Tab-separated table of N, CA and C in Angstrom:
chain	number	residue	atom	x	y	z
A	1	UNK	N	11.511	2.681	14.332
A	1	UNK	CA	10.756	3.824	13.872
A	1	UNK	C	9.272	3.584	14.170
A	2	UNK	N	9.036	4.688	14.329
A	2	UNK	CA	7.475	4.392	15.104
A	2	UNK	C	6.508	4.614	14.347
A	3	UNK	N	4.862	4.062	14.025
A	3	UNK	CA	3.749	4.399	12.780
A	3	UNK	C	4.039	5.898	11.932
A	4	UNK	N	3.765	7.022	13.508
A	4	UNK	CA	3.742	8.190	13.177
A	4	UNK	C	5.023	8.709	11.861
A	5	UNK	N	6.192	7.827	12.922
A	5	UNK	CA	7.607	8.410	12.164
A	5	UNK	C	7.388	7.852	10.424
A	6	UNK	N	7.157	6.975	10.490
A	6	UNK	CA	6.794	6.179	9.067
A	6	UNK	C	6.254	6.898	8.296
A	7	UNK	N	4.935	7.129	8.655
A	7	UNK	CA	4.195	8.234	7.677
A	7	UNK	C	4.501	9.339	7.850
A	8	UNK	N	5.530	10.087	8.251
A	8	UNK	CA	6.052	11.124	8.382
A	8	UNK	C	7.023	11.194	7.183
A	9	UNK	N	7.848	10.097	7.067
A	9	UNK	CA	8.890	9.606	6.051
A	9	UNK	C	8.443	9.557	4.583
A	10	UNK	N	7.162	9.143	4.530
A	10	UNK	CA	6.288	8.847	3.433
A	10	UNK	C	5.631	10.518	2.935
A	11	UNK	N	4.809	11.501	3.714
A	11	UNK	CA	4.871	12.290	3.293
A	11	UNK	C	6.152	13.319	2.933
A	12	UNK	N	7.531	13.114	3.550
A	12	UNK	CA	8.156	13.642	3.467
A	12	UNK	C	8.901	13.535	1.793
A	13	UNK	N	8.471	11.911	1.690
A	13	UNK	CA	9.301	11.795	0.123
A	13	UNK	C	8.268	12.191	-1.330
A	14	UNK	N	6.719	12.278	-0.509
A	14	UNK	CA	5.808	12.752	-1.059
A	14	UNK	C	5.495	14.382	-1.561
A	15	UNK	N	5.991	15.179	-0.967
A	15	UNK	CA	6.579	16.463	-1.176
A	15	UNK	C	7.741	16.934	-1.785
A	16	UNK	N	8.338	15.828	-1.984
A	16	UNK	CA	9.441	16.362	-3.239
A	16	UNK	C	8.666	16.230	-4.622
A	17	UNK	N	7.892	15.492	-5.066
A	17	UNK	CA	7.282	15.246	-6.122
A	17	UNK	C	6.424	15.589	-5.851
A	18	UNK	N	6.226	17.230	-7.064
A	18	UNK	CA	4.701	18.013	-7.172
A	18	UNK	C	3.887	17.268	-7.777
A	19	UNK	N	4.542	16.887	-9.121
A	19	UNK	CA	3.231	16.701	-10.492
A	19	UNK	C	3.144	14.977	-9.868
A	20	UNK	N	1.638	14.689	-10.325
A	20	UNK	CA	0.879	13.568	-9.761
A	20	UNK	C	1.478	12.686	-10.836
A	21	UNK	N	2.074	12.581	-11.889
A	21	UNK	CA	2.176	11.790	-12.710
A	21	UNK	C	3.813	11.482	-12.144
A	22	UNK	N	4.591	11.843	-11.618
A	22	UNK	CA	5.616	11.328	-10.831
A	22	UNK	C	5.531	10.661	-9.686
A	23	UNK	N	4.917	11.129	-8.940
A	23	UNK	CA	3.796	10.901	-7.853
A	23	UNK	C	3.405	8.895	-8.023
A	24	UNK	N	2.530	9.304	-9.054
A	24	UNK	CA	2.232	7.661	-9.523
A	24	UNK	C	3.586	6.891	-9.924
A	25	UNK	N	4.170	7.496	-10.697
A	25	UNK	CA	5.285	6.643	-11.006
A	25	UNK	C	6.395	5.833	-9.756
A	26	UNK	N	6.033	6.464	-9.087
A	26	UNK	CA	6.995	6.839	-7.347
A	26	UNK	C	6.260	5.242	-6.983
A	27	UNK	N	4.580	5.445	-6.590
A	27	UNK	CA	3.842	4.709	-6.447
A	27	UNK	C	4.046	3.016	-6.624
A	28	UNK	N	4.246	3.452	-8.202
A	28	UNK	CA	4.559	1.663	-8.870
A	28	UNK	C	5.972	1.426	-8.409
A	29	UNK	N	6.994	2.556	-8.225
A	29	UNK	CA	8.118	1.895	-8.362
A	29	UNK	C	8.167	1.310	-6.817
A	30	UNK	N	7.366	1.883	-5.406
A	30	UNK	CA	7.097	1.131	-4.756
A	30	UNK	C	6.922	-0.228	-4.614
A	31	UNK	N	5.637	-0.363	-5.679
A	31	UNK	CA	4.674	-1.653	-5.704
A	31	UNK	C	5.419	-3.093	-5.927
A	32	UNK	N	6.590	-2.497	-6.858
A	32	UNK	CA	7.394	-3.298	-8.075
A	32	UNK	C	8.908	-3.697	-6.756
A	33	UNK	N	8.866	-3.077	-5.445
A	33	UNK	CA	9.897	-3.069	-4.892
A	33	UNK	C	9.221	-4.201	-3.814
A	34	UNK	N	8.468	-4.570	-3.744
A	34	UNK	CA	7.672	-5.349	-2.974
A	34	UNK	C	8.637	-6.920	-3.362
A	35	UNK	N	8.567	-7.482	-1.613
A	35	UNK	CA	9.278	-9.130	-2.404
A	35	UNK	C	8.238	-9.834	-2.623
A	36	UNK	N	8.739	-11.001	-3.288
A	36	UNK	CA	7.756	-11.647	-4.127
A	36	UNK	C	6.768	-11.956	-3.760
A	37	UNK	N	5.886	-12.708	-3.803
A	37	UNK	CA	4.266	-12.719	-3.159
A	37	UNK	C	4.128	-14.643	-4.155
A	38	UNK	N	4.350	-15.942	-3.151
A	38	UNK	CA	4.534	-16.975	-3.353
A	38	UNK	C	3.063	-17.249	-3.529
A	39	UNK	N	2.675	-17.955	-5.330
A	39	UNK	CA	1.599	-18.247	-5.550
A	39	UNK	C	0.637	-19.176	-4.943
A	40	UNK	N	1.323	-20.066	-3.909
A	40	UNK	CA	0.693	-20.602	-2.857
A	40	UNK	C	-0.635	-19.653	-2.181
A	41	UNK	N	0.236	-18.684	-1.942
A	41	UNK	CA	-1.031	-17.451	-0.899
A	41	UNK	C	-1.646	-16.632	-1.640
A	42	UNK	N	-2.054	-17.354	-3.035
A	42	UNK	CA	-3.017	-16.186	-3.757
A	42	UNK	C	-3.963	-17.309	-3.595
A	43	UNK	N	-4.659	-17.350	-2.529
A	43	UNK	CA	-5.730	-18.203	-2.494
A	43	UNK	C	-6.906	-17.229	-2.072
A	44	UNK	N	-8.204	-17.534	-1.743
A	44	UNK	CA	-9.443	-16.983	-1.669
A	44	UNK	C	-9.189	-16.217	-0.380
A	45	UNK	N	-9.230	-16.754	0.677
A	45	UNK	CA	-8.459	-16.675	1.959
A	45	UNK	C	-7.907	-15.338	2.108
A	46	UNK	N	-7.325	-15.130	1.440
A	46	UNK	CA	-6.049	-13.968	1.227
A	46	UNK	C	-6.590	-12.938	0.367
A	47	UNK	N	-7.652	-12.862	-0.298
A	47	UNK	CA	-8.012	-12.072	-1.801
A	47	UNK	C	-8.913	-11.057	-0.873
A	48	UNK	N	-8.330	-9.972	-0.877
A	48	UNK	CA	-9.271	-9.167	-0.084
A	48	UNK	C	-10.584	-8.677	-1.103
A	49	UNK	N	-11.704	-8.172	-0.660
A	49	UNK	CA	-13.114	-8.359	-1.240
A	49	UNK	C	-13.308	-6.306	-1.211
A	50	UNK	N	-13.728	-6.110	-2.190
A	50	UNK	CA	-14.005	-5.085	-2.504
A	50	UNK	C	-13.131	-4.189	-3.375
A	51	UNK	N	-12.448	-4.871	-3.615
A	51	UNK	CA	-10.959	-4.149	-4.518
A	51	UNK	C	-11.396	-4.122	-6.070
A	52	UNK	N	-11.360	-3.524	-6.923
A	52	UNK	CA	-11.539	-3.826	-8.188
A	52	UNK	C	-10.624	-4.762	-9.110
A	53	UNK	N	-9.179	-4.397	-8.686
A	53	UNK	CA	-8.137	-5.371	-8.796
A	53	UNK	C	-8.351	-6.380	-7.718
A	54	UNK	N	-7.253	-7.146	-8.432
A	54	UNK	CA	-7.127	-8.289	-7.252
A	54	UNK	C	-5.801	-8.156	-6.559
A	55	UNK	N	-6.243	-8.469	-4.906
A	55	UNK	CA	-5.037	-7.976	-4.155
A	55	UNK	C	-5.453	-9.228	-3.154
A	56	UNK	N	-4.043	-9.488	-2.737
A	56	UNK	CA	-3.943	-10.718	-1.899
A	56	UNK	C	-3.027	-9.714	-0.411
A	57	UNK	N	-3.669	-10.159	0.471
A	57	UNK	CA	-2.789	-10.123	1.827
A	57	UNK	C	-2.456	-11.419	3.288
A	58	UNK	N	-1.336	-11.520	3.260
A	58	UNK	CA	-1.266	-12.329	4.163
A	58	UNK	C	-0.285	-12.102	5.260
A	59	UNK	N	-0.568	-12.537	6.541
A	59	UNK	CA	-0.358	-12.031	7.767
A	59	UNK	C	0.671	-13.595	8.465
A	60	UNK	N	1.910	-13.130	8.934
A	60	UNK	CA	2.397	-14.397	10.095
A	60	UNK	C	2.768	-13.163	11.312
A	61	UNK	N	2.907	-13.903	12.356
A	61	UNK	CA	3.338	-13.814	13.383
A	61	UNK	C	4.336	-14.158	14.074
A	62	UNK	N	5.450	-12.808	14.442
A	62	UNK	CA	6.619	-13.218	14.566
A	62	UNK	C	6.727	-13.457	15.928
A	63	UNK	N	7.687	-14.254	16.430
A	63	UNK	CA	7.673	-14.293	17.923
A	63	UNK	C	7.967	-13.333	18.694
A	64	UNK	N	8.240	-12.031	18.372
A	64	UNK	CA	8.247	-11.203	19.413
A	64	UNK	C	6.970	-10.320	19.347
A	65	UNK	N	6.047	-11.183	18.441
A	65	UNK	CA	4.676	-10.540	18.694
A	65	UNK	C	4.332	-9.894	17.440
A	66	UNK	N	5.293	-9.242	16.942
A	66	UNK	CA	4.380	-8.357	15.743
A	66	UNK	C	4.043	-9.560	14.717
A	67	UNK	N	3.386	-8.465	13.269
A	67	UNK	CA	2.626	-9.148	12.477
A	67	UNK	C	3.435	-8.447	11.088
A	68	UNK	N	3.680	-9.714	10.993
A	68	UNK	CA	4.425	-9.461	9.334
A	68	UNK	C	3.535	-9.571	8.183
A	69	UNK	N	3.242	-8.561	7.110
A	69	UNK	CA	2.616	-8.926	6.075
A	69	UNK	C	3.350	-8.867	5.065
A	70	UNK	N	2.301	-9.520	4.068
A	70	UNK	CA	2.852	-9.878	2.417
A	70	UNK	C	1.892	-9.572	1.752
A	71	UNK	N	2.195	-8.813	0.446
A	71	UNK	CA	1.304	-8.393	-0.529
A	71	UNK	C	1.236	-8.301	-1.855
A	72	UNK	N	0.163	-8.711	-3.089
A	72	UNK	CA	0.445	-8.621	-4.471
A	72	UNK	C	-1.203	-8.062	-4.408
A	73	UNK	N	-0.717	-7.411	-6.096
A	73	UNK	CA	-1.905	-7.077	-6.535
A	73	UNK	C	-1.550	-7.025	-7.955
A	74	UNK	N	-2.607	-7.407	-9.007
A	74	UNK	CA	-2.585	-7.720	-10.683
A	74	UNK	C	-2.349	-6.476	-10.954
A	75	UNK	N	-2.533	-5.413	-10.716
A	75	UNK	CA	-2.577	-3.877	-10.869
A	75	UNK	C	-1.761	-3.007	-10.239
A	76	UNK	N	-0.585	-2.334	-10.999
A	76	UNK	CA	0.503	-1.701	-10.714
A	76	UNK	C	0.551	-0.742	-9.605
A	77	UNK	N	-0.693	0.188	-9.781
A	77	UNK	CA	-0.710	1.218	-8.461
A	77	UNK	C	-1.425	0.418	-7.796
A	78	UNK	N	-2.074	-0.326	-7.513
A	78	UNK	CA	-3.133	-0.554	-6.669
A	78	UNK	C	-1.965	-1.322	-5.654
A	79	UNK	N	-0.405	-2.219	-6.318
A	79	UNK	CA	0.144	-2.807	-5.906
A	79	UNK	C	1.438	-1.730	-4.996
A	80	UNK	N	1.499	-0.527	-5.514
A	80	UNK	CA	1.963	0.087	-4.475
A	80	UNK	C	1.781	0.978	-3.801
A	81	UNK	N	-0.057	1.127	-3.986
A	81	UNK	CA	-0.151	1.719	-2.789
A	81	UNK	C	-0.590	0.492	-1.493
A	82	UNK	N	-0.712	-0.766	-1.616
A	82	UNK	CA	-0.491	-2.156	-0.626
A	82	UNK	C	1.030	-1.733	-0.575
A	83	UNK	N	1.671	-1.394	-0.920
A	83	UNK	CA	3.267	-1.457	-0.662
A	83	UNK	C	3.205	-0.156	0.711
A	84	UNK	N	2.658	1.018	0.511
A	84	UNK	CA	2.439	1.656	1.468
A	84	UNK	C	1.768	1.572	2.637
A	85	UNK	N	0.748	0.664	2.165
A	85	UNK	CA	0.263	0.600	3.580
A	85	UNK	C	1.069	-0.539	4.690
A	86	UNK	N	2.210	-1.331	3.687
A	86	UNK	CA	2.512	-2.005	4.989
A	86	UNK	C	3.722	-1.754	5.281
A	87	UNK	N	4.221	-0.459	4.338
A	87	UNK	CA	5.693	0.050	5.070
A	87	UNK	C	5.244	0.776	5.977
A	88	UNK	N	4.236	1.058	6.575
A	88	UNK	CA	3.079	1.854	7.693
A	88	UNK	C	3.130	0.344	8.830
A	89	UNK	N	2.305	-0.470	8.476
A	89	UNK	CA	1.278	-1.336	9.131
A	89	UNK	C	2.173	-2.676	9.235
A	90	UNK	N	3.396	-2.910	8.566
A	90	UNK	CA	3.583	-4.226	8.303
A	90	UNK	C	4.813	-4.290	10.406
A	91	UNK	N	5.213	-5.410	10.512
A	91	UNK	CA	6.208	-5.458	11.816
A	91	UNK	C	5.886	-4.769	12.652
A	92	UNK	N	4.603	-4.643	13.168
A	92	UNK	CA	4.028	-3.904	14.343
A	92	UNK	C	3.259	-4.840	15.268
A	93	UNK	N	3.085	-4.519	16.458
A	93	UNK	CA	1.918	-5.149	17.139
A	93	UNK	C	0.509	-4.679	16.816
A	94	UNK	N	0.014	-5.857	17.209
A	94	UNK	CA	-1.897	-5.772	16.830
A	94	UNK	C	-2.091	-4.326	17.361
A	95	UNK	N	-1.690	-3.725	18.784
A	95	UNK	CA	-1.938	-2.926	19.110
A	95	UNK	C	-1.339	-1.672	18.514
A	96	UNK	N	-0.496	-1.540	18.338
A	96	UNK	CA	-0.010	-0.421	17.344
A	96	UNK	C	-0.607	-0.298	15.995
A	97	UNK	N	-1.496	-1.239	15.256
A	97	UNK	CA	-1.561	-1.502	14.290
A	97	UNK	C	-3.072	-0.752	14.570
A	98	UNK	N	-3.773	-1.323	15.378
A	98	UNK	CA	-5.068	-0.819	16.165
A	98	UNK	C	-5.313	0.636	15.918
A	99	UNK	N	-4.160	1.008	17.021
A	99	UNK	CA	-4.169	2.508	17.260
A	99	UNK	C	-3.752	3.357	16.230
A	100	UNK	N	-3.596	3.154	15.023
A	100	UNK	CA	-2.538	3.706	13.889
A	100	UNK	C	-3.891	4.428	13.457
A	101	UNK	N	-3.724	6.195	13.306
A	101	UNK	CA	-4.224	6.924	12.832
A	101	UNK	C	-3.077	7.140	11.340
A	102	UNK	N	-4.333	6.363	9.723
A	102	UNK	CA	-3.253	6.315	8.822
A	102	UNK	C	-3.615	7.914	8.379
A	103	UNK	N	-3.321	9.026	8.612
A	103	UNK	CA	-2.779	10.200	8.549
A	103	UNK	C	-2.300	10.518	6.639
A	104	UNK	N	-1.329	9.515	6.439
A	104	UNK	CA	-0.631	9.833	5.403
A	104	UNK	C	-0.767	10.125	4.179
A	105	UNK	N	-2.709	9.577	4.033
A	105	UNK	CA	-2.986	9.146	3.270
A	105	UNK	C	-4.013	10.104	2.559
A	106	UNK	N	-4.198	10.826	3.465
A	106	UNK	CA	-5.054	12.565	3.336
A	106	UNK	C	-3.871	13.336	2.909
A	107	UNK	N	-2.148	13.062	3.602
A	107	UNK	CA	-1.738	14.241	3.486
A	107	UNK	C	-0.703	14.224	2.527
A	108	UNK	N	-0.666	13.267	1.143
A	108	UNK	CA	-0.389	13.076	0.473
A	108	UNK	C	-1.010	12.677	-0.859
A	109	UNK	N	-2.462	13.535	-0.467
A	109	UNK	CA	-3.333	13.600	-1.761
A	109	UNK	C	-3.791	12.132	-1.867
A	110	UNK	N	-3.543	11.163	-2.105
A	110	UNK	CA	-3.838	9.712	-2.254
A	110	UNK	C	-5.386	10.011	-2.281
A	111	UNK	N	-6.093	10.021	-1.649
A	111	UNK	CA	-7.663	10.139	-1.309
A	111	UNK	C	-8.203	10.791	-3.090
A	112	UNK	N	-8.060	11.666	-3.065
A	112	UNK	CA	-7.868	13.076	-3.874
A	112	UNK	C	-7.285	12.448	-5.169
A	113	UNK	N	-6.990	11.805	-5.530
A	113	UNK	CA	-6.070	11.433	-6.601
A	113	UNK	C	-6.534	9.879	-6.877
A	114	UNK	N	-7.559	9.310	-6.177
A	114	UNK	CA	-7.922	8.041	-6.629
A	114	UNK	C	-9.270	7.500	-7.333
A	115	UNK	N	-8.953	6.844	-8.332
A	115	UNK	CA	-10.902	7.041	-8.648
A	115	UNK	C	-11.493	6.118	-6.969
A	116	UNK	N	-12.964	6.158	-7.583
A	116	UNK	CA	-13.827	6.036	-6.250
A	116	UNK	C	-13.441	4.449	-5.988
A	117	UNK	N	-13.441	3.740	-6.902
A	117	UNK	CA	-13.310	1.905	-6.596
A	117	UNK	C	-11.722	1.613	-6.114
A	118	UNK	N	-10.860	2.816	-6.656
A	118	UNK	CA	-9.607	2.197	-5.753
A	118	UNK	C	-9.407	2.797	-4.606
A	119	UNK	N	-10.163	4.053	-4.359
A	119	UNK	CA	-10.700	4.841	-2.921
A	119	UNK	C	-10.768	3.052	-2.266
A	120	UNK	N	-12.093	3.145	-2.484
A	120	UNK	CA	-12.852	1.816	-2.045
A	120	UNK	C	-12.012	0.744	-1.164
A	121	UNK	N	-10.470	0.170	-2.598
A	121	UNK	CA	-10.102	-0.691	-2.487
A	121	UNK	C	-9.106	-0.455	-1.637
A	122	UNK	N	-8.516	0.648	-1.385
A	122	UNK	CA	-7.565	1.156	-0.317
A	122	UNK	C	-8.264	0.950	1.190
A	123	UNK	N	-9.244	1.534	1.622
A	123	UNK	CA	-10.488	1.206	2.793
A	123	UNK	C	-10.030	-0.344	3.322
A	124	UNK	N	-10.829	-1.381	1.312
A	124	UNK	CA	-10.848	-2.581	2.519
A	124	UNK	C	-9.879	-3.256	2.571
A	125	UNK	N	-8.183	-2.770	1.797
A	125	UNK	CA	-7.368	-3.135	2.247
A	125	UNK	C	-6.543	-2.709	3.780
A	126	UNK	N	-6.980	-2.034	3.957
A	126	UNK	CA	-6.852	-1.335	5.501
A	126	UNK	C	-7.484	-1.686	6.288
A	127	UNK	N	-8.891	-2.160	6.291
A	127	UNK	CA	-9.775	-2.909	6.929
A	127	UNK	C	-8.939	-4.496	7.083
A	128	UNK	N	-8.626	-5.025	6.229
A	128	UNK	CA	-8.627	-6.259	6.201
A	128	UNK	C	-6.919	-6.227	7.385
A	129	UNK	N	-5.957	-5.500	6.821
A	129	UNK	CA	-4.968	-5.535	8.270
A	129	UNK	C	-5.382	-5.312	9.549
A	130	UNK	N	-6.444	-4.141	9.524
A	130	UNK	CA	-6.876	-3.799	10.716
A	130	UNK	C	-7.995	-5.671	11.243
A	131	UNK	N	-8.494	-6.434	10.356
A	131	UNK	CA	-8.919	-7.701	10.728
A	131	UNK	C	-7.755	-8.594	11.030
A	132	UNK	N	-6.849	-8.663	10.908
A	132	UNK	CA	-5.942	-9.598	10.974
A	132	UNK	C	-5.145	-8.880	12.613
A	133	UNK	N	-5.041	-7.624	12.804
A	133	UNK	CA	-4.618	-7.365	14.248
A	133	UNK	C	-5.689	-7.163	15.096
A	134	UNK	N	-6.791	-7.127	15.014
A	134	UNK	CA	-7.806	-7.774	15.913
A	134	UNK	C	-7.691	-8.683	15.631
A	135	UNK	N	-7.620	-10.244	15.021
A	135	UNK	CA	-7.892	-11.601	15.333
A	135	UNK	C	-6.375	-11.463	16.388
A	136	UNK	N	-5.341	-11.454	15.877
A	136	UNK	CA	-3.944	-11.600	16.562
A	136	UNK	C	-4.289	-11.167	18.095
A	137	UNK	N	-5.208	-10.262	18.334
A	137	UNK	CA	-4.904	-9.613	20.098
A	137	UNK	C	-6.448	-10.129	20.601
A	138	UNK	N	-7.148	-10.900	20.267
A	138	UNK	CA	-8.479	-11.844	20.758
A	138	UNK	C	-7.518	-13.259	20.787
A	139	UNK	N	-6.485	-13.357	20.268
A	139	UNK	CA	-5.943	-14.758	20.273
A	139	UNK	C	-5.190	-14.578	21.651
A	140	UNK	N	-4.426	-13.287	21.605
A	140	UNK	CA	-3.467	-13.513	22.622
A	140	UNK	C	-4.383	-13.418	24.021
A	141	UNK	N	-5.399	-12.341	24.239
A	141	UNK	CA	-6.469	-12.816	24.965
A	141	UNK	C	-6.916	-13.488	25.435
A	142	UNK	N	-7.151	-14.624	24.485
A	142	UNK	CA	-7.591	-16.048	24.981
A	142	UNK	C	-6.839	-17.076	25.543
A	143	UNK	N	-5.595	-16.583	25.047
A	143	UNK	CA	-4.844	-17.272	25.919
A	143	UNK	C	-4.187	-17.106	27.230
A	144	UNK	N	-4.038	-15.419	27.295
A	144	UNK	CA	-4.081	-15.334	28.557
A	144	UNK	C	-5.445	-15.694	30.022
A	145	UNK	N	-6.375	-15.895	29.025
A	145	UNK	CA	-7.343	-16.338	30.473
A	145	UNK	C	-7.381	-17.843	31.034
């Protein structure tokens, strides 16, 4: 399934649920569906910066290239909307990950429905994948020269 198709899937289950307070509930039960997040990788390293909660992300690399992530956050929605962004962003290449117009996220109110610091914290958790598939495609770069 391809970025687009993904967030296609996501607004699609997002439109069955009008009222925002299901909506959220939908959200956590995401967050809460997340596998575990090994206290090893709640290190500094991993703690993305600007979040009001605390949210950890961490990135491996599978051998056929894409980039697998892992995610926790102390805070229930904050933890699934990280659950959304990497049923979007997570098993992709740097370059797909690059090019990913996240779309889903306007068209499922999210924006609209967040105070301003978890606005914020959504940004630099998106930022920070979007840092981890630029380091991944400057690596492979370098090794091709």
């Amino acid at each position: 399934m391809t970025i687009d198709q993904t967030q296609n899937e996501i607004i699609e289950e997002f439109e069955g649920l009008t009222d925002w307070m299901d909506r959220y509930a939908y959200i956590i039960e995401l967050g809460n569906a997340l596998p575990e997040f090994p206290d090893e990788l709640k290190t500094p390293e991993n703690l993305i910066e600007g979040c009001q909660s605390r949210v950890w992300i961490a990135a491996d690399r599978r051998e056929s290239g894409e980039i697998h992530f892992r995610a926790d956050s102390d805070a229930l929605i904050v933890k699934g909307i990280v659950a959304l962004l990497l049923r979007v962003l997570s098993d992709r290449t740097p370059d797909e990950i690059l090019g990913a117009d996240l779309y889903f996220i306007d068209r499922i109110g999210l924006h609209d429905h967040l105070s301003p610091t978890r606005s914020n914290g959504l940004v630099s958790m998106a930022k920070q994948i979007h840092d981890y598939a630029r380091a991944y495609k400057m690596l492979d770069e370098s090794k091709s020269n």
